[in-house]
Coordinates of N, CA and C in Angstrom, one line a residue:
X98 N 56.4 -41.9 17.2 CA 54.9 -41.7 17.3 C 54.3 -42.5 16.2
X99 N 53.5 -43.5 16.5 CA 52.8 -44.3 15.5 C 51.5 -43.7 15.2
X100 N 51.2 -43.7 13.9 CA 50.0 -43.1 13.4 C 48.7 -43.6 14.1
X101 N 48.7 -44.9 14.5 CA 47.5 -45.5 15.1 C 47.2 -44.9 16.5
X102 N 48.2 -44.2 17.1 CA 48.0 -43.6 18.4 C 47.2 -42.3 18.3
X103 N 47.0 -41.8 17.1 CA 46.3 -40.5 16.8 C 45.0 -40.8 16.1
X104 N 43.9 -40.2 16.6 CA 42.6 -40.3 16.0 C 42.7 -40.0 14.5
X105 N 42.1 -40.9 13.8 CA 42.3 -40.8 12.3 C 41.8 -39.5 11.7
X106 N 40.8 -38.9 12.4 CA 40.2 -37.6 11.8 C 41.3 -36.5 11.8
X107 N 42.3 -36.6 12.7 CA 43.4 -35.6 12.6 C 44.4 -35.9 11.6
X108 N 44.4 -37.1 11.0 CA 45.4 -37.4 10.0 C 44.8 -37.2 8.6
X109 N 43.6 -36.7 8.5 CA 43.0 -36.4 7.2 C 43.1 -34.9 7.0
X110 N 43.3 -34.5 5.7 CA 43.3 -33.0 5.4 C 41.8 -32.5 5.6
X111 N 41.6 -31.5 6.4 CA 40.2 -31.0 6.6 C 39.5 -30.7 5.2
X112 N 38.2 -30.7 5.3 CA 37.4 -30.4 4.1 C 37.1 -29.0 4.0
X113 N 37.2 -28.4 2.8 CA 36.8 -27.0 2.6 C 36.0 -27.0 1.3
X114 N 34.9 -26.2 1.4 CA 34.1 -26.1 0.2 C 34.7 -25.1 -0.8
X115 N 34.3 -25.3 -2.1 CA 34.7 -24.5 -3.2 C 34.5 -23.0 -2.9
X116 N 35.5 -22.2 -3.1 CA 35.3 -20.7 -2.9 C 35.6 -20.2 -1.5
X117 N 35.8 -21.2 -0.5 CA 36.1 -20.7 0.8 C 37.5 -20.1 0.9
X118 N 37.6 -19.2 1.9 CA 38.9 -18.6 2.2 C 39.4 -19.3 3.5
X119 N 40.6 -19.9 3.4 CA 41.1 -20.8 4.5 C 42.5 -20.3 4.9
X120 N 42.7 -20.1 6.2 CA 44.0 -19.8 6.7 C 44.7 -21.1 7.1
X121 N 46.0 -21.1 6.8 CA 46.9 -22.2 7.2 C 47.9 -21.8 8.2
X122 N 47.7 -22.3 9.4 CA 48.6 -21.9 10.6 C 49.3 -23.1 11.1
X123 N 50.6 -23.2 10.8 CA 51.3 -24.4 11.2 C 52.3 -24.1 12.2
X124 N 52.6 -25.1 13.1 CA 53.6 -25.0 14.1 C 53.7 -26.3 14.9
X125 N 54.8 -26.3 15.7 CA 55.0 -27.5 16.5 C 54.0 -27.4 17.7
X126 N 53.6 -26.2 18.1 CA 52.7 -26.0 19.3 C 53.1 -26.9 20.4
X127 N 54.3 -26.5 20.9 CA 55.0 -27.4 21.9 C 55.3 -26.6 23.2
X128 N 54.4 -26.3 24.1 CA 52.9 -26.6 23.9 C 52.2 -25.4 23.3
X129 N 50.9 -25.7 22.8 CA 50.1 -24.6 22.3 C 49.7 -23.7 23.5
X130 N 49.5 -22.4 23.2 CA 49.1 -21.5 24.3 C 48.2 -20.4 23.7
X131 N 47.7 -19.5 24.6 CA 46.8 -18.5 24.2 C 47.4 -17.5 23.2
X132 N 48.7 -17.3 23.2 CA 49.4 -16.5 22.2 C 49.1 -17.0 20.8
X133 N 49.2 -18.3 20.7 CA 48.9 -19.0 19.4 C 47.5 -18.8 19.0
X134 N 46.6 -19.0 20.0 CA 45.2 -18.9 19.8 C 44.8 -17.4 19.4
X135 N 45.5 -16.5 20.0 CA 45.3 -15.1 19.7 C 45.6 -14.8 18.2
X136 N 46.7 -15.3 17.7 CA 47.1 -15.1 16.3 C 46.0 -15.7 15.4
X137 N 45.5 -16.9 15.8 CA 44.5 -17.5 15.0 C 43.2 -16.6 14.9
X138 N 42.8 -16.1 16.1 CA 41.6 -15.3 16.2 C 41.7 -14.0 15.4
X139 N 42.9 -13.4 15.5 CA 43.1 -12.1 14.8 C 43.1 -12.4 13.3
X140 N 43.7 -13.5 12.9 CA 43.7 -13.9 11.4 C 42.3 -14.1 10.9
X141 N 41.5 -14.9 11.7 CA 40.1 -15.1 11.2 C 39.3 -13.8 11.1
X142 N 39.5 -12.9 12.0 CA 38.7 -11.7 12.0 C 39.2 -10.7 10.9
X143 N 40.5 -10.5 10.9 CA 41.1 -9.5 10.0 C 41.1 -9.9 8.5
X144 N 41.3 -11.3 8.3 CA 41.4 -11.8 6.9 C 40.0 -12.3 6.4
X145 N 39.0 -12.3 7.3 CA 37.7 -12.8 6.8 C 37.7 -14.2 6.5
X146 N 38.3 -15.1 7.3 CA 38.5 -16.5 7.0 C 37.2 -17.3 7.2
X147 N 36.9 -18.2 6.4 CA 35.8 -19.2 6.6 C 36.3 -20.3 7.5
X148 N 37.6 -20.7 7.4 CA 38.2 -21.7 8.2 C 39.6 -21.3 8.5
X149 N 40.2 -21.9 9.6 CA 41.6 -21.8 9.8 C 42.1 -23.2 10.2
X150 N 43.0 -23.7 9.4 CA 43.6 -25.1 9.7 C 44.8 -24.9 10.7
X151 N 44.6 -25.4 11.9 CA 45.6 -25.3 12.9 C 46.5 -26.6 12.7
X152 N 47.6 -26.5 12.0 CA 48.4 -27.6 11.6 C 49.5 -27.9 12.6
X153 N 49.2 -29.0 13.4 CA 50.2 -29.4 14.3 C 51.3 -30.3 13.6
X154 N 52.5 -29.8 13.5 CA 53.5 -30.5 12.7 C 54.2 -31.6 13.5
X155 N 54.7 -32.6 12.8 CA 55.4 -33.7 13.4 C 56.7 -33.2 14.1
X156 N 57.3 -32.1 13.5 CA 58.5 -31.5 14.1 C 59.0 -30.4 13.2
X157 N 59.9 -29.6 13.8 CA 60.4 -28.5 13.0 C 61.8 -28.8 12.6
X158 N 62.1 -28.8 11.3 CA 63.5 -29.2 10.9 C 64.5 -28.2 11.3
X159 N 64.1 -27.0 11.7 CA 65.1 -26.0 12.2 C 65.3 -25.9 13.7
X160 N 64.5 -26.8 14.4 CA 64.6 -26.8 15.8 C 65.1 -28.1 16.4
X161 N 65.6 -28.1 17.6 CA 66.0 -29.3 18.3 C 64.7 -29.9 18.8
X162 N 64.4 -31.1 18.3 CA 63.1 -31.8 18.7 C 63.2 -32.8 19.8
X163 N 64.4 -32.7 20.6 CA 64.6 -33.6 21.7 C 63.5 -33.4 22.8
X164 N 63.0 -32.2 22.9 CA 62.0 -31.9 23.9 C 60.6 -31.8 23.4
X165 N 60.4 -32.4 22.2 CA 59.1 -32.3 21.5 C 58.1 -33.2 22.2
X166 N 57.0 -32.7 22.6 CA 56.0 -33.6 23.2 C 55.4 -34.5 22.1
X167 N 54.8 -35.6 22.5 CA 54.2 -36.5 21.5 C 53.1 -35.7 20.7
X168 N 53.0 -36.1 19.4 CA 52.0 -35.4 18.6 C 50.6 -35.4 19.1
X169 N 50.2 -36.6 19.6 CA 48.8 -36.8 20.1 C 48.6 -35.8 21.3
X170 N 49.6 -35.6 22.1 CA 49.5 -34.7 23.3 C 49.3 -33.3 22.8
X171 N 50.1 -32.9 21.8 CA 50.0 -31.5 21.3 C 48.7 -31.2 20.6
X172 N 48.1 -32.3 20.0 CA 46.8 -32.1 19.4 C 45.7 -31.9 20.4
X173 N 45.8 -32.8 21.5 CA 44.8 -32.7 22.6 C 44.9 -31.4 23.3
X174 N 46.1 -30.9 23.5 CA 46.3 -29.6 24.2 C 45.7 -28.4 23.3
X175 N 45.9 -28.6 22.0 CA 45.4 -27.6 21.1 C 43.9 -27.5 21.2
X176 N 43.2 -28.7 21.2 CA 41.8 -28.7 21.2 C 41.3 -28.1 22.5
X177 N 42.0 -28.2 23.6 CA 41.6 -27.7 24.9 C 41.5 -26.2 24.9
X178 N 42.4 -25.5 24.2 CA 42.5 -24.0 24.3 C 41.7 -23.4 23.1
X179 N 41.2 -24.1 22.2 CA 40.5 -23.6 21.0 C 39.0 -23.7 21.2
X180 N 38.3 -22.7 20.9 CA 36.8 -22.8 21.1 C 36.1 -22.2 19.9
X181 N 36.8 -21.9 18.8 CA 36.1 -21.3 17.6 C 35.9 -22.4 16.6
X182 N 34.6 -22.7 16.3 CA 34.3 -23.8 15.3 C 35.0 -23.6 14.0
X183 N 35.4 -22.5 13.7 CA 36.1 -22.3 12.4 C 37.5 -22.8 12.4
X184 N 38.1 -23.1 13.5 CA 39.4 -23.6 13.6 C 39.4 -25.1 13.6
X185 N 40.1 -25.7 12.7 CA 40.2 -27.1 12.5 C 41.6 -27.6 12.9
X186 N 41.7 -28.3 14.0 CA 43.0 -28.9 14.4 C 43.3 -30.1 13.5
X187 N 44.5 -30.1 13.0 CA 44.8 -31.2 12.1 C 46.3 -31.6 12.2
X188 N 46.6 -32.8 11.8 CA 48.0 -33.2 11.8 C 48.3 -34.0 10.5
X189 N 47.6 -33.6 9.4 CA 47.7 -34.4 8.2 C 49.1 -34.6 7.6
X190 N 50.0 -33.6 8.0 CA 51.4 -33.8 7.6 C 52.0 -35.1 8.0
X191 N 51.6 -35.5 9.2 CA 52.1 -36.8 9.8 C 51.8 -37.9 8.8
X192 N 50.5 -38.0 8.4 CA 50.1 -39.0 7.5 C 50.7 -39.0 6.1
X193 N 51.0 -37.7 5.7 CA 51.7 -37.6 4.4 C 53.2 -37.7 4.4
X194 N 53.7 -37.8 5.6 CA 55.2 -37.9 5.8 C 55.9 -36.7 5.4
X195 N 55.3 -35.5 5.6 CA 56.0 -34.3 5.2 C 56.5 -33.5 6.4
X196 N 57.7 -32.9 6.1 CA 58.3 -32.1 7.2 C 58.5 -30.7 6.8
X197 N 58.5 -30.4 5.5 CA 58.8 -29.1 5.0 C 57.5 -28.4 4.5
X198 N 57.4 -27.1 4.9 CA 56.2 -26.3 4.5 C 56.0 -26.2 3.0
X199 N 57.0 -26.1 2.3 CA 56.9 -25.9 0.8 C 56.2 -27.1 0.2
X200 N 56.6 -28.3 0.7 CA 55.9 -29.6 0.2 C 54.5 -29.7 0.6
X201 N 54.2 -29.3 1.8 CA 52.8 -29.3 2.4 C 51.9 -28.4 1.6
X202 N 52.4 -27.2 1.3 CA 51.6 -26.2 0.6 C 51.3 -26.6 -0.8
X203 N 52.3 -27.2 -1.5 CA 52.1 -27.7 -2.8 C 51.1 -28.8 -2.9
X204 N 51.0 -29.7 -1.8 CA 50.1 -30.7 -1.7 C 48.7 -30.2 -1.5
X205 N 48.6 -29.2 -0.6 CA 47.3 -28.6 -0.3 C 46.7 -27.9 -1.5
X206 N 47.6 -27.2 -2.2 CA 47.1 -26.5 -3.4 C 46.6 -27.5 -4.5
X207 N 47.3 -28.6 -4.7 CA 47.0 -29.6 -5.7 C 45.6 -30.2 -5.4
X208 N 45.3 -30.4 -4.1 CA 44.1 -31.1 -3.7 C 42.9 -30.2 -3.5
X209 N 43.2 -28.9 -3.5 CA 42.1 -28.0 -3.2 C 42.2 -26.8 -4.2
X210 N 42.1 -27.1 -5.4 CA 42.3 -26.0 -6.4 C 41.3 -24.9 -6.4
X211 N 40.1 -25.2 -5.9 CA 39.0 -24.2 -5.9 C 38.8 -23.5 -4.5
X212 N 39.8 -23.7 -3.6 CA 39.8 -23.0 -2.3 C 40.9 -21.9 -2.3
X213 N 40.6 -20.8 -1.6 CA 41.6 -19.7 -1.5 C 42.3 -19.8 -0.2
X214 N 43.6 -20.1 -0.2 CA 44.4 -20.2 1.0 C 45.3 -19.1 1.3
X215 N 45.5 -18.8 2.6 CA 46.4 -17.8 3.0 C 47.3 -18.5 4.1
X216 N 48.6 -18.4 3.9 CA 49.6 -18.9 4.9 C 49.7 -17.9 6.0
X217 N 49.6 -18.3 7.3 CA 49.6 -17.4 8.4 C 50.8 -17.8 9.3
X218 N 51.5 -16.7 9.7 CA 52.6 -17.0 10.7 C 52.7 -15.8 11.6
X219 N 53.2 -16.1 12.8 CA 53.5 -15.0 13.8 C 54.8 -14.2 13.3
X220 N 54.8 -13.0 13.7 CA 55.9 -12.1 13.3 C 57.3 -12.6 13.8
X221 N 57.2 -13.4 14.9 CA 58.5 -13.9 15.4 C 59.1 -14.9 14.4
X222 N 58.3 -15.5 13.5 CA 58.9 -16.4 12.5 C 59.4 -15.7 11.3
X223 N 59.0 -14.5 11.1 CA 59.4 -13.7 9.9 C 60.9 -13.6 9.8
X224 N 61.6 -13.3 10.9 CA 63.1 -13.1 10.9 C 63.8 -14.3 10.4
X225 N 63.3 -15.5 10.6 CA 64.0 -16.7 10.2 C 63.4 -17.4 9.0
X226 N 62.4 -16.8 8.4 CA 61.7 -17.4 7.3 C 62.6 -17.7 6.1
X227 N 63.6 -16.9 5.9 CA 64.5 -17.1 4.8 C 65.4 -18.4 5.0
X228 N 65.4 -19.0 6.2 CA 66.1 -20.2 6.4 C 65.2 -21.5 6.1
X229 N 63.9 -21.2 5.9 CA 63.1 -22.4 5.6 C 63.4 -22.9 4.2
X230 N 63.3 -24.2 4.1 CA 63.5 -24.8 2.7 C 62.6 -24.3 1.7
X231 N 63.1 -23.8 0.6 CA 62.3 -23.3 -0.5 C 61.4 -22.1 -0.1
X232 N 62.0 -21.2 0.7 CA 61.1 -20.2 1.3 C 60.5 -19.2 0.2
X233 N 61.3 -19.0 -0.8 CA 60.7 -18.1 -1.9 C 59.6 -18.9 -2.6
X234 N 59.7 -20.2 -2.7 CA 58.7 -21.0 -3.3 C 57.4 -20.9 -2.5
X235 N 57.6 -20.9 -1.2 CA 56.4 -20.8 -0.3 C 55.7 -19.5 -0.5
X236 N 56.5 -18.4 -0.6 CA 55.9 -17.1 -0.8 C 55.2 -16.9 -2.1
X237 N 55.6 -17.8 -3.1 CA 54.9 -17.7 -4.4 C 53.8 -18.7 -4.5
X238 N 53.5 -19.5 -3.5 CA 52.4 -20.4 -3.5 C 51.1 -19.8 -3.1
X239 N 51.1 -19.2 -1.9 CA 49.9 -18.6 -1.4 C 50.2 -17.2 -0.8
X240 N 49.2 -16.3 -0.7 CA 49.5 -15.1 0.0 C 49.8 -15.4 1.4
X241 N 50.5 -14.5 2.1 CA 51.0 -14.7 3.5 C 50.5 -13.5 4.3
X242 N 50.0 -13.9 5.5 CA 49.6 -12.9 6.5 C 50.5 -13.1 7.7
X243 N 51.3 -12.0 8.1 CA 52.1 -12.1 9.2 C 51.5 -11.3 10.4
X244 N 51.2 -12.0 11.5 CA 50.5 -11.4 12.6 C 51.5 -11.0 13.7
X245 N 51.4 -9.8 14.2 CA 52.3 -9.2 15.1 C 52.5 -10.0 16.4
X246 N 53.7 -10.1 16.9 CA 54.0 -10.8 18.1 C 55.0 -9.9 18.9
X247 N 55.0 -10.0 20.2 CA 55.9 -9.2 21.1 C 57.3 -9.2 20.6
X248 N 57.9 -8.0 20.5 CA 59.3 -8.0 20.2 C 59.6 -8.1 18.7
X249 N 58.6 -8.3 17.9 CA 58.8 -8.6 16.5 C 58.0 -7.6 15.6
X250 N 57.5 -6.5 16.2 CA 56.7 -5.5 15.4 C 57.5 -4.9 14.2
X251 N 58.8 -4.7 14.4 CA 59.5 -4.1 13.3 C 60.2 -5.1 12.4
X252 N 59.9 -6.4 12.5 CA 60.5 -7.4 11.7 C 60.1 -7.2 10.2
X253 N 59.0 -6.6 10.0 CA 58.6 -6.5 8.6 C 59.4 -5.5 7.8
X254 N 60.2 -4.7 8.6 CA 61.1 -3.7 8.0 C 62.5 -4.3 7.7
X255 N 62.9 -5.3 8.5 CA 64.3 -5.8 8.4 C 64.5 -7.2 8.0
X256 N 63.4 -8.0 8.0 CA 63.5 -9.4 7.6 C 63.9 -9.6 6.2
X257 N 64.7 -10.6 5.9 CA 65.1 -10.8 4.5 C 63.9 -11.1 3.6
X258 N 62.9 -11.8 4.1 CA 61.7 -12.1 3.3 C 61.0 -10.7 3.0
X259 N 60.9 -9.8 4.0 CA 60.2 -8.6 3.7 C 60.9 -7.7 2.7
X260 N 62.2 -7.8 2.8 CA 63.0 -7.0 1.8 C 63.0 -7.6 0.4
X261 N 63.0 -8.9 0.3 CA 63.0 -9.6 -1.0 C 61.7 -9.4 -1.7
X262 N 60.6 -9.4 -0.9 CA 59.2 -9.3 -1.5 C 58.6 -8.0 -1.1
X263 N 59.4 -6.9 -1.0 CA 58.9 -5.6 -0.6 C 57.8 -5.1 -1.5
X264 N 58.0 -5.5 -2.8 CA 57.1 -5.0 -3.9 C 55.7 -5.7 -3.8
X265 N 55.7 -6.8 -3.0 CA 54.4 -7.6 -3.0 C 53.6 -7.3 -1.7
X266 N 54.1 -6.3 -0.9 CA 53.4 -6.1 0.4 C 52.1 -5.4 0.2
X267 N 51.0 -5.9 0.9 CA 49.7 -5.4 0.8 C 49.4 -4.6 2.1
X268 N 48.8 -3.4 2.0 CA 48.5 -2.7 3.2 C 47.5 -3.4 4.1
X269 N 47.7 -3.4 5.4 CA 46.9 -4.2 6.3 C 45.4 -3.8 6.2
X270 N 45.2 -2.5 5.8 CA 43.8 -2.1 5.6 C 43.1 -2.9 4.5
X271 N 43.8 -3.6 3.7 CA 43.3 -4.4 2.6 C 43.4 -5.9 2.9
X272 N 43.6 -6.2 4.2 CA 43.8 -7.6 4.6 C 42.7 -8.5 4.2
X273 N 41.4 -8.0 4.2 CA 40.3 -8.8 3.9 C 40.2 -9.3 2.4
X274 N 41.0 -8.6 1.6 CA 41.0 -9.0 0.2 C 42.3 -9.6 -0.2
X275 N 43.2 -9.9 0.8 CA 44.5 -10.5 0.6 C 44.3 -11.8 -0.3
X276 N 43.2 -12.6 0.0 CA 43.0 -13.9 -0.7 C 42.8 -13.7 -2.2
X277 N 42.5 -12.5 -2.6 CA 42.3 -12.2 -4.0 C 43.6 -11.9 -4.7
X278 N 44.6 -11.7 -4.0 CA 45.9 -11.3 -4.6 C 46.7 -12.5 -5.0
X279 N 47.2 -12.5 -6.2 CA 48.1 -13.6 -6.7 C 49.4 -13.6 -5.9
X280 N 49.9 -14.7 -5.5 CA 51.1 -14.8 -4.8 C 52.3 -14.5 -5.8
X281 N 53.3 -13.8 -5.3 CA 53.6 -13.4 -3.9 C 52.8 -12.2 -3.5
X282 N 52.2 -12.2 -2.4 CA 51.5 -11.1 -1.8 C 51.5 -11.3 -0.3
X283 N 51.8 -10.3 0.5 CA 51.8 -10.5 2.0 C 51.4 -9.2 2.7
X284 N 51.0 -9.4 3.9 CA 50.6 -8.2 4.7 C 51.0 -8.5 6.1
X285 N 51.3 -7.4 6.8 CA 51.6 -7.4 8.3 C 50.5 -6.9 9.0
X286 N 49.9 -7.6 10.0 CA 48.7 -7.2 10.7 C 49.1 -6.9 12.1
X287 N 48.8 -5.7 12.6 CA 49.0 -5.3 14.0 C 47.8 -5.6 14.8
X288 N 48.0 -5.8 16.0 CA 46.8 -6.1 16.9 C 47.3 -6.5 18.3
X289 N 46.4 -7.0 19.1 CA 46.7 -7.4 20.5 C 47.8 -8.5 20.4
X290 N 48.7 -8.4 21.4 CA 49.8 -9.3 21.4 C 49.8 -10.0 22.8
X291 N 50.3 -11.3 22.8 CA 50.5 -12.0 24.0 C 51.9 -12.3 24.2
X292 N 52.4 -12.2 25.5 CA 53.8 -12.4 25.8 C 54.1 -13.8 26.0
X293 N 53.1 -14.7 26.0 CA 53.4 -16.1 26.2 C 54.3 -16.7 25.1
X294 N 55.1 -17.7 25.5 CA 55.9 -18.4 24.5 C 56.0 -19.8 24.9
X295 N 56.1 -20.7 23.9 CA 56.2 -22.1 24.2 C 57.5 -22.4 24.9
X296 N 58.6 -21.7 24.5 CA 59.9 -21.9 25.2 C 59.8 -21.7 26.7
X297 N 59.2 -20.5 27.0 CA 59.1 -20.2 28.4 C 58.2 -21.1 29.2
X298 N 57.1 -21.6 28.6 CA 56.2 -22.5 29.2 C 56.9 -23.9 29.5
X299 N 57.7 -24.3 28.5 CA 58.5 -25.6 28.7 C 59.5 -25.4 29.9
X300 N 60.1 -24.3 29.9 CA 61.1 -24.0 31.0 C 60.5 -24.0 32.4
X301 N 59.3 -23.6 32.4 CA 58.6 -23.5 33.7 C 58.0 -24.8 34.2
X302 N 58.0 -25.8 33.4 CA 57.5 -27.1 33.8 C 58.4 -27.9 34.7

């Protein structure tokens, strides 16, 4: 995928004003679906976000990327299913040449020192989070909000990340002030769940 095939606005890091609370929701979105959008909507509402950056990644180092759709296509499909102006679709990791979340978050933090960020992920990612490169460093960079997904409701009890940082868990009733907590800090948010999955959608094509 050549950078020139993607509209330049998607290759720039979105702009956020000083003092804003911004959620970072990254994924391959291959393809994006209403389940992803539901996670984003729940995060915006429960965390009181001013923006959510929907970060379409070049690829997942832990997954087989042989069936990964072109980045421009995944960006376009994301735009089609999202209708909240607070959600900013972006692929700035492509321009920065970054594949690992820890590096991305360090860059975001360095460039936006006056913005309050929360890393957002679906509960289905929590069980494998300890396999991510520098996963403990990620947890110590920004607060984390884990949004419930089908079949993963109890992951916050058994996941290695949850056990390692059990002392840093914030009650979901306090989710709206999660951004005020120094990392490591994380919460598990229950809510509506969608049974859609990218794997199943690809298999059905």
